CSV table of C-alpha atoms in Angstrom, one decimal:
chain,number,residue,atom,x,y,z
A,185,MET,CA,76.0,88.4,132.7
A,186,ALA,CA,79.6,88.6,131.1
A,187,ARG,CA,81.8,86.0,129.2
A,188,LYS,CA,84.9,85.8,128.0
A,189,LEU,CA,85.5,87.6,123.9
A,190,HIS,CA,86.0,85.3,121.5
A,191,ARG,CA,87.5,87.3,118.3
A,192,LEU,CA,87.4,86.5,114.5
A,193,PRO,CA,91.0,85.6,113.2
A,194,LYS,CA,92.4,89.3,112.2
A,195,THR,CA,92.5,89.5,108.2
A,196,GLU,CA,94.0,92.7,106.1
A,197,LEU,CA,91.2,94.5,105.3
A,198,TYR,CA,89.0,93.4,108.5
A,199,GLU,CA,89.8,94.6,112.1
A,200,ASP,CA,89.1,92.1,114.7
A,201,GLU,CA,85.4,91.2,115.5
A,202,PHE,CA,83.8,89.3,118.3
A,203,TYR,CA,81.3,86.4,117.8
A,204,HIS,CA,78.9,84.6,119.7
A,205,GLN,CA,79.1,81.2,120.4
A,206,PRO,CA,76.2,79.4,119.7
A,207,GLY,CA,73.3,79.3,122.6
A,208,THR,CA,74.7,82.7,124.1
A,209,LEU,CA,71.4,85.0,126.0
A,210,PRO,CA,70.6,88.1,124.1
A,211,GLY,CA,71.8,90.8,125.9
A,212,THR,CA,75.1,89.3,127.1
A,213,ILE,CA,78.1,91.1,127.6
A,214,PHE,CA,81.3,90.3,126.2
A,215,ILE,CA,84.4,92.5,128.0
A,216,ASN,CA,87.8,92.1,126.2
A,217,ALA,CA,90.8,91.0,129.1
A,218,ASP,CA,92.7,94.6,128.0
A,219,ALA,CA,90.5,97.0,128.1
A,220,PRO,CA,91.0,99.9,130.5
A,221,PRO,CA,89.0,100.8,133.2
A,222,PRO,CA,86.6,103.2,132.9
A,223,ILE,CA,86.4,106.7,133.6
A,224,ILE,CA,83.7,108.9,133.5
A,225,PHE,CA,82.6,112.6,133.2
A,226,LEU,CA,80.5,114.8,133.7
A,227,ILE,CA,79.2,117.8,132.2
A,228,ASP,CA,75.8,119.9,133.3
A,229,TYR,CA,74.9,122.7,132.0
A,230,ASN,CA,72.0,125.6,130.9
A,231,GLN,CA,72.1,128.6,129.9
A,232,THR,CA,73.8,130.2,133.3
A,233,ASN,CA,75.6,127.9,135.1
A,234,PHE,CA,77.8,125.2,134.5
A,235,THR,CA,79.6,122.6,135.8
A,236,ARG,CA,82.4,120.1,135.0
A,237,GLU,CA,83.4,117.7,136.7
A,238,GLN,CA,84.9,114.0,136.8
A,239,ILE,CA,83.2,111.5,138.8
A,240,ALA,CA,83.7,108.1,140.8
A,241,THR,CA,80.1,106.0,140.2
A,242,PRO,CA,77.6,105.9,138.4
A,243,GLU,CA,74.7,106.7,140.7
A,244,GLU,CA,76.4,110.9,141.4
A,245,CYS,CA,75.0,111.1,138.0
A,246,ILE,CA,71.3,111.0,139.0
A,247,PRO,CA,70.7,114.7,141.0
A,248,TYR,CA,71.5,115.7,137.8
A,249,LEU,CA,69.4,113.7,135.6
A,250,GLU,CA,66.1,115.5,138.0
A,251,LYS,CA,67.2,118.9,137.3
A,252,GLU,CA,66.0,121.0,134.4
A,253,SER,CA,69.5,121.3,132.9
A,254,ILE,CA,71.5,119.7,129.8
A,255,SER,CA,74.0,116.5,131.6
A,256,TRP,CA,76.2,114.6,129.3
A,257,ILE,CA,77.8,112.2,131.0
A,258,ASP,CA,80.8,110.4,129.0
A,259,VAL,CA,82.0,107.1,129.8
A,260,GLN,CA,85.9,106.5,128.8
A,261,GLY,CA,87.3,102.6,128.7
A,262,LEU,CA,84.9,99.2,129.0
A,263,GLY,CA,87.3,97.7,131.5
A,264,SER,CA,84.6,97.2,134.1
A,265,GLN,CA,81.6,94.6,134.1
A,266,ASP,CA,80.1,96.5,137.4
A,267,ILE,CA,80.5,100.1,136.8
A,268,LEU,CA,79.0,99.1,133.0
A,269,GLN,CA,75.9,97.5,134.9
A,270,ARG,CA,75.2,99.9,137.3
A,271,LEU,CA,75.6,102.1,134.6
A,272,GLY,CA,73.0,99.9,132.4
A,273,LYS,CA,70.8,100.5,135.9
A,274,VAL,CA,71.0,104.2,136.6
A,275,PHE,CA,69.8,105.0,133.5
A,276,LYS,CA,67.3,102.0,132.3
A,277,LEU,CA,69.3,100.6,129.9
A,278,HIS,CA,67.7,98.3,127.2
A,279,PRO,CA,70.0,95.1,127.7
A,280,LEU,CA,70.5,95.2,124.0
A,281,VAL,CA,71.7,98.6,124.0
A,282,LEU,CA,74.4,97.8,126.7
A,283,GLU,CA,75.6,94.6,124.8
A,284,ASP,CA,75.7,97.0,121.6
A,285,VAL,CA,77.2,99.4,123.7
A,286,VAL,CA,79.7,97.2,125.3
A,287,ASN,CA,80.1,94.5,122.5
A,288,VAL,CA,83.1,96.3,119.6
A,289,PRO,CA,83.5,97.2,117.3
A,290,GLU,CA,79.8,97.1,116.1
A,291,ARG,CA,78.9,99.0,112.8
A,292,PRO,CA,77.4,102.0,112.7
A,293,LYS,CA,73.5,102.2,113.5
A,294,ILE,CA,70.8,104.6,114.6
A,295,GLU,CA,68.2,102.4,117.1
A,296,ASP,CA,65.3,104.1,118.6
A,297,TYR,CA,64.0,102.5,121.9
A,298,GLU,CA,61.0,104.7,122.7
A,299,ASP,CA,62.7,107.3,125.4
A,300,GLN,CA,66.5,107.0,124.0
A,301,LEU,CA,67.8,106.6,120.9
A,302,LEU,CA,70.7,104.6,120.7
A,303,PHE,CA,73.4,106.2,117.5
A,304,ILE,CA,76.7,103.4,117.4
A,305,ALA,CA,79.3,106.0,115.1
A,306,ARG,CA,82.9,105.1,114.6
A,307,MET,CA,85.8,107.5,116.0
A,308,VAL,CA,88.7,108.3,113.9
A,309,VAL,CA,92.1,110.3,115.1
A,310,PRO,CA,95.0,111.5,113.5
A,311,LYS,CA,98.4,109.7,115.0
A,312,GLU,CA,100.4,112.6,115.2
A,313,ARG,CA,103.9,110.8,115.2
A,314,THR,CA,103.4,107.8,112.3
A,315,CYS,CA,100.9,107.4,109.5
A,316,GLY,CA,98.1,106.0,109.8
A,317,PHE,CA,94.9,106.9,112.2
A,318,TYR,CA,93.2,106.1,115.6
A,319,SER,CA,89.9,104.9,115.7
A,320,GLU,CA,87.4,103.6,118.1
A,321,GLN,CA,83.6,103.1,118.7
A,322,VAL,CA,81.6,105.8,120.3
A,323,SER,CA,77.6,105.1,121.9
A,324,LEU,CA,75.3,108.1,122.0
A,325,ILE,CA,72.4,107.4,123.8
A,326,LEU,CA,70.2,110.7,123.6
A,327,GLY,CA,67.7,110.8,126.3
A,328,LYS,CA,65.3,113.6,127.3
A,329,ASN,CA,68.0,116.2,129.0
A,330,TYR,CA,71.3,113.9,129.1
A,331,LEU,CA,73.5,112.4,126.9
A,332,LEU,CA,75.7,109.4,127.2
A,333,THR,CA,78.4,108.9,125.5
A,334,VAL,CA,80.6,105.9,126.0
A,335,GLN,CA,84.2,105.5,124.1
A,336,GLU,CA,86.5,102.7,124.0
A,337,GLU,CA,89.4,103.5,125.8
A,338,PRO,CA,90.2,107.9,127.2
A,339,ASP,CA,93.4,108.5,125.0
A,340,HIS,CA,91.7,110.2,122.1
A,341,ASP,CA,89.1,111.7,120.7
A,342,CYS,CA,87.7,114.7,118.9
A,343,PHE,CA,85.3,116.4,121.4
A,344,GLU,CA,87.6,118.9,123.1
A,345,GLN,CA,86.3,121.6,121.0
A,346,VAL,CA,82.7,120.7,122.1
A,347,ARG,CA,83.8,121.1,125.1
A,348,SER,CA,85.0,124.2,125.3
A,349,ARG,CA,82.2,126.3,123.3
A,350,ILE,CA,80.0,124.4,126.2
A,351,GLU,CA,82.7,125.7,128.8
A,352,LYS,CA,82.9,129.0,127.3
A,353,SER,CA,78.9,129.3,126.0
A,354,LYS,CA,80.0,129.7,122.4
A,355,GLY,CA,77.5,129.8,119.6
A,356,THR,CA,73.8,128.2,120.8
A,357,ILE,CA,75.0,125.2,122.2
A,358,ARG,CA,74.0,125.9,125.9
A,359,LYS,CA,70.7,127.5,124.4
A,360,GLN,CA,69.9,124.0,123.1
A,361,GLY,CA,68.8,120.9,124.1
A,362,ALA,CA,70.3,117.7,124.6
A,363,ASP,CA,69.6,116.4,121.1
A,364,TYR,CA,71.6,119.3,120.0
A,365,LEU,CA,74.9,118.6,121.9
A,366,ALA,CA,74.2,115.1,120.1
A,367,TYR,CA,74.0,116.6,116.8
A,368,ALA,CA,77.5,118.7,117.7
A,369,LEU,CA,79.2,115.7,118.7
A,370,LEU,CA,78.2,113.7,115.5
A,371,ASP,CA,79.3,116.4,113.6
A,372,ALA,CA,83.0,116.7,115.0
A,373,ILE,CA,83.2,113.1,114.6
A,374,ILE,CA,82.5,113.5,111.1
A,375,ASP,CA,84.5,116.2,111.1
A,376,GLY,CA,87.9,114.2,112.3
A,377,PHE,CA,88.1,112.3,108.7
A,378,PHE,CA,88.9,115.4,107.2
A,379,PRO,CA,92.1,115.6,109.2
A,380,VAL,CA,93.3,111.6,108.3
A,381,LEU,CA,92.1,112.2,104.8
A,382,GLU,CA,94.1,115.5,104.2
A,383,LEU,CA,97.2,112.5,105.7
A,384,TYR,CA,96.1,110.7,103.1
A,385,GLY,CA,96.4,113.1,100.2
A,386,GLU,CA,99.9,114.0,101.2
A,387,ARG,CA,101.0,110.6,101.2
A,388,ILE,CA,99.7,110.0,98.1
A,389,GLU,CA,101.0,113.0,96.3
A,390,GLU,CA,104.9,111.9,97.5
A,391,LEU,CA,104.3,108.2,96.5
A,392,GLU,CA,103.7,109.4,93.1
A,393,GLU,CA,106.6,110.4,92.2
A,394,GLU,CA,108.1,107.8,94.2
A,395,VAL,CA,106.9,105.0,91.8
A,396,ILE,CA,108.0,106.7,88.8
A,397,VAL,CA,111.2,107.8,89.7
A,398,LYS,CA,112.8,105.3,91.7
A,399,PRO,CA,110.1,102.1,92.5
A,400,THR,CA,111.1,100.2,94.9
A,401,PRO,CA,109.6,96.9,97.1
A,402,GLN,CA,109.2,99.2,100.4
A,403,THR,CA,106.2,101.4,98.1
A,404,LEU,CA,104.2,98.8,97.2
A,405,GLN,CA,104.1,97.9,100.3
A,406,ASN,CA,102.9,101.3,101.1
A,407,ILE,CA,100.2,102.0,98.6
A,408,TYR,CA,99.2,98.3,99.6
A,409,GLN,CA,98.8,100.2,103.1
A,410,ILE,CA,97.0,102.9,102.6
A,411,ARG,CA,94.5,100.9,100.4
A,412,ARG,CA,93.8,98.9,103.7
A,413,GLU,CA,94.0,102.3,105.7
A,414,LEU,CA,91.4,103.4,103.1
A,415,LEU,CA,89.2,100.8,103.0
A,416,GLN,CA,89.1,100.6,106.8
A,417,LEU,CA,87.8,104.3,106.7
A,418,ARG,CA,85.0,103.4,103.7
A,419,ARG,CA,84.0,100.7,106.7
A,420,ALA,CA,83.6,103.4,108.8
A,421,ILE,CA,81.5,106.1,107.0
A,422,TRP,CA,79.1,104.4,104.7
A,423,PRO,CA,77.2,103.0,107.4
A,424,GLN,CA,77.6,106.0,109.7
A,425,ARG,CA,76.0,108.0,106.6
A,426,ASP,CA,73.2,105.8,106.1
A,427,ALA,CA,72.8,106.1,110.0
A,428,ILE,CA,72.2,110.2,110.0
A,429,ASN,CA,70.1,110.0,106.6
A,430,SER,CA,67.7,107.0,108.8
A,431,LEU,CA,68.3,110.0,111.7
A,432,ILE,CA,66.8,112.6,109.5
A,433,ARG,CA,64.0,110.6,108.2
A,434,ASP,CA,62.8,108.6,110.5
A,435,ALA,CA,60.7,111.2,113.1
A,436,SER,CA,61.2,111.4,116.7
A,437,ASP,CA,60.0,112.9,120.2
A,438,LEU,CA,64.2,113.4,121.5
A,439,ILE,CA,64.9,115.4,118.3
A,440,SER,CA,63.2,118.4,117.1
A,441,GLU,CA,62.5,119.7,113.7
A,442,GLU,CA,65.6,122.6,114.0
A,443,VAL,CA,68.0,119.9,115.0
A,444,ARG,CA,67.5,117.8,111.6
A,445,ILE,CA,68.1,120.6,110.1
A,446,TYR,CA,71.8,121.1,111.4
A,447,LEU,CA,71.3,117.0,110.9
A,448,ARG,CA,71.0,118.1,107.1
A,449,ASP,CA,74.5,119.6,107.2
A,450,CYS,CA,76.4,116.9,109.1
A,451,TYR,CA,75.2,114.5,106.2
A,452,ASP,CA,76.4,116.5,103.9
A,453,HIS,CA,79.4,116.1,105.5
A,454,THR,CA,79.2,112.1,105.7
A,455,VAL,CA,78.8,112.5,101.6
A,456,GLN,CA,82.3,114.8,101.1
A,457,VAL,CA,83.8,112.2,103.1
A,458,MET,CA,82.5,109.7,101.0
A,459,ASP,CA,84.1,110.4,97.8
A,460,MET,CA,87.4,111.9,99.5
A,461,VAL,CA,88.3,108.8,100.4
A,462,GLU,CA,86.8,106.6,97.1
A,463,THR,CA,88.6,109.3,95.1
A,464,TYR,CA,92.4,108.4,96.9
A,465,ARG,CA,91.1,104.6,96.8
A,466,GLU,CA,90.5,104.8,93.5
A,467,LEU,CA,94.2,107.2,93.5
A,468,ALA,CA,95.9,103.9,95.1
A,469,SER,CA,94.6,101.8,92.7
A,470,GLY,CA,95.6,103.4,90.1
A,471,LEU,CA,99.6,104.1,91.8
A,472,MET,CA,99.2,99.7,91.7
A,473,ASP,CA,98.9,100.1,87.8
A,474,VAL,CA,101.5,103.4,88.0
A,475,TYR,CA,104.0,100.8,90.0
A,476,LEU,CA,104.0,97.6,87.6
A,477,SER,CA,103.9,100.1,85.2
A,478,ALA,CA,107.1,101.9,86.1
A,479,VAL,CA,109.0,97.9,87.4
A,480,SER,CA,108.3,97.1,83.7
A,481,ASN,CA,110.1,100.2,81.8
A,482,LYS,CA,113.0,99.9,84.4
A,483,MET,CA,113.3,96.1,83.3
A,484,ASN,CA,112.6,97.1,79.6
A,485,GLU,CA,115.7,99.6,80.6
A,486,ILE,CA,117.8,96.9,81.9
A,487,MET,CA,117.1,94.5,78.9
A,488,LYS,CA,117.4,97.3,76.2
A,489,VAL,CA,120.9,98.3,78.2
A,490,LEU,CA,121.8,94.6,77.9
A,491,THR,CA,121.5,93.9,74.1
A,492,ILE,CA,123.1,97.3,73.0
A,493,VAL,CA,126.2,95.6,75.1
A,494,SER,CA,125.4,91.7,73.6
A,495,THR,CA,124.5,93.5,70.2
A,496,ILE,CA,128.1,95.7,69.8
A,497,PHE,CA,129.9,92.7,71.3
A,498,ILE,CA,128.4,90.3,68.8
A,499,PRO,CA,130.5,91.3,65.6
A,500,LEU,CA,133.7,91.8,67.8
A,501,THR,CA,133.3,88.7,69.2
A,502,PHE,CA,133.2,87.0,65.5
A,503,ILE,CA,136.2,88.7,64.7
A,504,ALA,CA,137.9,87.4,67.9
A,505,GLY,CA,136.9,83.9,66.8
A,506,VAL,CA,137.4,83.8,63.7
A,507,TYR,CA,141.4,85.2,64.3
A,508,GLY,CA,141.6,82.5,67.0
A,509,MET,CA,141.5,79.3,64.7
A,510,ASN,CA,145.0,78.9,64.5
A,511,PHE,CA,144.9,78.0,60.8
A,512,SER,CA,149.0,77.8,59.9
A,513,THR,CA,149.5,80.0,57.1
A,514,GLU,CA,152.9,77.4,56.2
A,515,LYS,CA,150.3,74.9,54.8
A,516,SER,CA,148.7,76.8,52.7
A,517,PRO,CA,148.4,80.6,51.0
A,518,TYR,CA,144.9,81.1,51.9
A,519,ASN,CA,144.9,80.1,55.8
A,520,MET,CA,144.8,83.5,57.1
A,521,PRO,CA,147.0,85.6,55.4
A,522,GLU,CA,146.8,88.4,57.9
A,523,LEU,CA,148.3,87.0,60.4
A,524,ASN,CA,151.6,87.7,58.4
A,525,TRP,CA,151.0,91.3,57.3
A,526,TYR,CA,152.9,93.5,59.6
A,527,TRP,CA,149.4,95.5,60.4
A,528,GLY,CA,147.6,92.7,61.4
A,529,TYR,CA,146.8,93.4,64.6
A,530,PRO,CA,146.5,97.2,64.7
A,531,LEU,CA,144.0,96.6,61.6
A,532,CYS,CA,142.6,94.4,63.6
A,533,TRP,CA,141.5,96.5,66.1
A,534,ALA,CA,140.6,99.7,64.0
A,535,VAL,CA,138.0,97.4,62.1
A,536,MET,CA,136.5,96.1,65.4
A,537,LEU,CA,136.8,99.9,67.1
A,538,ALA,CA,135.2,101.2,63.3
A,539,ILE,CA,132.1,98.4,64.2
A,540,ALA,CA,131.7,98.9,68.0
A,541,PHE,CA,131.2,103.3,67.8
A,542,GLY,CA,129.2,102.7,64.4
A,543,LEU,CA,127.0,100.6,66.3
A,544,LEU,CA,126.7,103.3,68.9
A,545,PHE,CA,126.1,106.2,66.2
A,546,PHE,CA,123.6,104.2,64.8
A,547,PHE,CA,121.6,103.5,68.1
A,548,TRP,CA,121.6,107.1,68.7
A,549,GLN,CA,120.4,108.1,65.5
A,550,ARG,CA,117.1,105.7,66.1
A,551,GLY,CA,116.5,107.1,69.9
A,552,TRP,CA,117.8,103.9,71.7
A,553,LEU,CA,119.9,105.1,73.8
A,554,GLN,CA,117.6,108.0,75.2
A,555,ASN,CA,115.8,107.4,78.3
A,556,SER,CA,112.4,106.1,78.2
A,557,VAL,CA,110.8,107.7,81.1
A,558,THR,CA,111.1,111.6,81.8
A,559,ILE,CA,109.8,113.2,84.7
A,560,LYS,CA,109.0,116.9,84.7
A,561,ARG,CA,109.7,118.9,87.8
A,562,ASN,CA,108.0,122.0,88.4
């Protein structure tokens, strides 16, 4: 059964998420209207033979599932209810498995269904020409001699190196079972976080100098954008770490002890990613504090200049105000006798300039004319 997808309002911190209407049957599939149609690729291999092709229907996988070779069925796209339901029949998927695979986004997790293991992960790929990253859900369903992967869309993934290793028979992947293939894909998903985090490290370094030298409202917006995106990365990698740890800890007949050792290395990579994400989040939060301090310092510099200018002109304004009162010297000899002096006007200017330069010299000696923020460049 398929129903219309209902989504929660989008916020700055969280991606769109669907919700079930009250009373919805378990196993109900939600098909997003803008989801791309599924494309099915099949890779079948053993130590000596290799087959890679695009197939049109899920039923074409059946002959390969009956062989002793390892079959990797990669479904890219979730836009067809018919194909997805037929896929569930071919691989005998539990209705709840199909629901978790199709209804995106799901929280990364691991589920054991006796003869199948479901692992839902979050895959990120850096954008080539702009900042940020593509994020999509990848579902891995491990069987005895097959691995079914379902991706949200066909445009971006990080599995090409694994496909190349299988095709060229590099390493031991052609000698291992489907559980080793699942590990290789999980390792590729986790390693895909490192290029994304490297780009964020470079962006944070660029913002560190910008936020001190020339902070602008756009700088503040960039800092907020980085913090939001790092939070999305944290929400993606944190549950994946727990899921991989559960996969290592809980025994399953579908995963051998040898592959379990490899999964420990994959778990270590998730811990490294978590450490990098937390470090960059702290740096981004620190940049926010530095930005506010830089803006405050800039405002203080402006106020200092205005105060110095005002302080210089206060005595000058006082002198100009006194001699602008125009008391008549004919009425009293005490009424501004300087107005009748021959050098009265030049003397007034001399006194005013002396006061102005005297105040500037006093401010310079006190260090008030120097910029309080300096940047050392290598």
